[in-house]
Coordinates of C-alpha atoms in Angstrom, one line a residue:
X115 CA 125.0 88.0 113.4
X116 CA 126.2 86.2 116.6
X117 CA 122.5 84.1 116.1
X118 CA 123.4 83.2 112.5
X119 CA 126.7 81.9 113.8
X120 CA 124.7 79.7 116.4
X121 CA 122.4 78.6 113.7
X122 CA 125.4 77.9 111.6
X123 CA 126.9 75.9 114.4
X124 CA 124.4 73.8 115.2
X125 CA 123.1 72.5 112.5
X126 CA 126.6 71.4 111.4
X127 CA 126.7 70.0 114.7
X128 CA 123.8 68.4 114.4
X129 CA 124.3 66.9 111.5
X130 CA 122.1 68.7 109.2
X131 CA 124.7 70.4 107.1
X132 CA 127.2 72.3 105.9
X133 CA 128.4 75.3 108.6
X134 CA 126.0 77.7 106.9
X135 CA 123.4 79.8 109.3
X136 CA 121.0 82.5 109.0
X137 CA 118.4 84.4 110.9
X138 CA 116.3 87.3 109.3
X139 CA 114.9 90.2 111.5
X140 CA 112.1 92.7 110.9
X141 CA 111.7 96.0 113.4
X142 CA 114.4 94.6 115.4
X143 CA 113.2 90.8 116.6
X144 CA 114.0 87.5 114.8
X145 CA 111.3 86.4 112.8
X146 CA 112.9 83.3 110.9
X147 CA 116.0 81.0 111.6
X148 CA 117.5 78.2 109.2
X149 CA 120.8 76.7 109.0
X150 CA 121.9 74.2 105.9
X151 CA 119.8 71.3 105.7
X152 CA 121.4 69.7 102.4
X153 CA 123.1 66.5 103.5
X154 CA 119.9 65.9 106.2
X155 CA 117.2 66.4 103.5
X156 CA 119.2 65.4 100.2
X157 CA 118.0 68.8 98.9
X158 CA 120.4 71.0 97.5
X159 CA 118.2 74.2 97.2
X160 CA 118.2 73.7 101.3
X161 CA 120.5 76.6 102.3
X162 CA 120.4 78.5 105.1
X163 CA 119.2 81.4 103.5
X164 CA 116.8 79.4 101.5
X165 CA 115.1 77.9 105.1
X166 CA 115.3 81.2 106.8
X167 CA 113.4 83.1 104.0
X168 CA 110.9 79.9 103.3
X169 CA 110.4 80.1 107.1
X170 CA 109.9 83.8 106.9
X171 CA 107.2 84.0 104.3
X172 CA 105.0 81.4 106.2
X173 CA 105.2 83.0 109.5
X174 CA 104.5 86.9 108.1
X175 CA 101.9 85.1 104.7
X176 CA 103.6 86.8 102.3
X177 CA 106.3 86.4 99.9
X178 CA 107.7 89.9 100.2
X179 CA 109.9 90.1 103.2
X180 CA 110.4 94.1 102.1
X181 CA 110.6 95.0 105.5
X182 CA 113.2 92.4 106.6
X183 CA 116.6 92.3 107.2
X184 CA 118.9 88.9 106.8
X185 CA 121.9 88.1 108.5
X186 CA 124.1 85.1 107.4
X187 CA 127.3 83.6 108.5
X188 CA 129.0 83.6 105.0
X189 CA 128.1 85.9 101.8
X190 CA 125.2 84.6 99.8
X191 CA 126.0 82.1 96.8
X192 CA 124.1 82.8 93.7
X193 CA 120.8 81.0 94.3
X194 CA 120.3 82.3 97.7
X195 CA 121.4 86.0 96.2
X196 CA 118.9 85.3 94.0
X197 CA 116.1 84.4 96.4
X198 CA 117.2 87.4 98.7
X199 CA 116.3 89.7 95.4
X200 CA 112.9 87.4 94.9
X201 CA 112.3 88.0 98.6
X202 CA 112.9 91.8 98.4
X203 CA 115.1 91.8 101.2
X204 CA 116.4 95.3 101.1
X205 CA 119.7 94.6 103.2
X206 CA 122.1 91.7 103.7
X207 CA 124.9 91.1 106.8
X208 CA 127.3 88.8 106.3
X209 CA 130.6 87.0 108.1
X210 CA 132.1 85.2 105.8
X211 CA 133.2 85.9 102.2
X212 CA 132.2 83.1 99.1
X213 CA 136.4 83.2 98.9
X214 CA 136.2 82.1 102.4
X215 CA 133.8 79.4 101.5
X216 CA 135.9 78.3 98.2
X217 CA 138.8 77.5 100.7
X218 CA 137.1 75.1 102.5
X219 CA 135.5 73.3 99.5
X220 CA 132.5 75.1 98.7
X221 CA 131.2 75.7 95.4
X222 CA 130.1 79.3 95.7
X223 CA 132.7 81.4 94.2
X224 CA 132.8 78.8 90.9
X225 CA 129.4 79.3 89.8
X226 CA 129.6 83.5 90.8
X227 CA 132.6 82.7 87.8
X228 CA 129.9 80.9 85.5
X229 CA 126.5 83.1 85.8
X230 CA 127.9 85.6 83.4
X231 CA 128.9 83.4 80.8
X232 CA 126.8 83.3 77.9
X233 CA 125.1 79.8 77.8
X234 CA 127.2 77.9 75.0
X235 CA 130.0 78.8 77.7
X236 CA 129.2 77.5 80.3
X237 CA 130.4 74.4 82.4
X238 CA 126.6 72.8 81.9
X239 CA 125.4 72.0 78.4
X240 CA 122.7 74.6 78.2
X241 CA 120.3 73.9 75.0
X242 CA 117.3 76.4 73.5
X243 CA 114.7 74.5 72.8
X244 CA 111.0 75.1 71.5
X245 CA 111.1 78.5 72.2
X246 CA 108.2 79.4 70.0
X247 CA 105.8 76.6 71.9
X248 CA 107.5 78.1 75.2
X249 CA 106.4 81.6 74.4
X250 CA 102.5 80.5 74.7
X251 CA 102.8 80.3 78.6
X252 CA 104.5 83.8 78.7
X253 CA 101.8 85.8 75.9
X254 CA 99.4 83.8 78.3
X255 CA 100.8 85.7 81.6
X256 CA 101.3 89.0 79.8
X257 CA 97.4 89.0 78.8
X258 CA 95.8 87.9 82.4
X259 CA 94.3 90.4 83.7
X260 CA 94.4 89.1 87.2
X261 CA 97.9 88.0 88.0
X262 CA 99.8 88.6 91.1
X263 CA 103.2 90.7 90.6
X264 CA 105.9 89.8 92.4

């Protein structure tokens, strides 16, 4: 945890980001680092946890990081919750809350509020739209006989 804080603190430092760090760890060494790159890349998928994992995957060739452990300085927002799950990252440490990060200005604990909203609710005009066309792509995927699960 102590390196996600470091990671955390310099790269806000730095000027990269927000003061968001994160290292993730398999059988007991660091494998990844990444701190928030949002501001310095004008990317707002570039969170900590996002770098860290993307980082991860390249060094081990795999997009199952099943093994792995993450530590971050604050609780996960949503997307990088979600990319934890993608990732298959069986356990998550964490020093700050998304309350925490909601008392300094961050977003996080807003959109926790708006994921379980049905769509029509939601703060962002959400629309259905072709579904039928849309469906091709999925029957498609269901049928192939050679796809990669993940």
């Amino acid at each position: 945890m102590r390196e996600a804080i470091m990671e955390a603190e310099a790269g806000m430092r730095g000027g990269r980001g927000g003061p968001f760090g994160c290292v993730v760890v398999r059988r007991g060494e660091i494998i990844a680092r990444g701190s928030n790159r949002v501001t310095s890349t004008n990317d707002p998928t570039a969170h900590a946890e996002i770098t860290a994992i993307r980082d991860a995957c390249q060094t081990l060739g795999t997009f199952s990081l099943e093994d792995c452990e993450l530590y971050t300085n604050c609780e996960p927002c949503p997307m990088c919750l979600a990319a934890i799950y993608w990732a298959r990252i069986p356990r998550v440490f964490y020093g700050n809350t998304r309350t925490d990060a909601a008392a300094i200005g961050f977003d996080d604990d807003f959109i926790y509020q708006q994921i379980p909203l049905p769509p029509e609710r939601r703060a962002i005009d959400m629309k259905l739209l072709l579904r039928d066309e849309a469906q091709k792509a999925f029957a498609e995927w269901q049928a192939k006989p050679d796809k990669v699960r993940y």
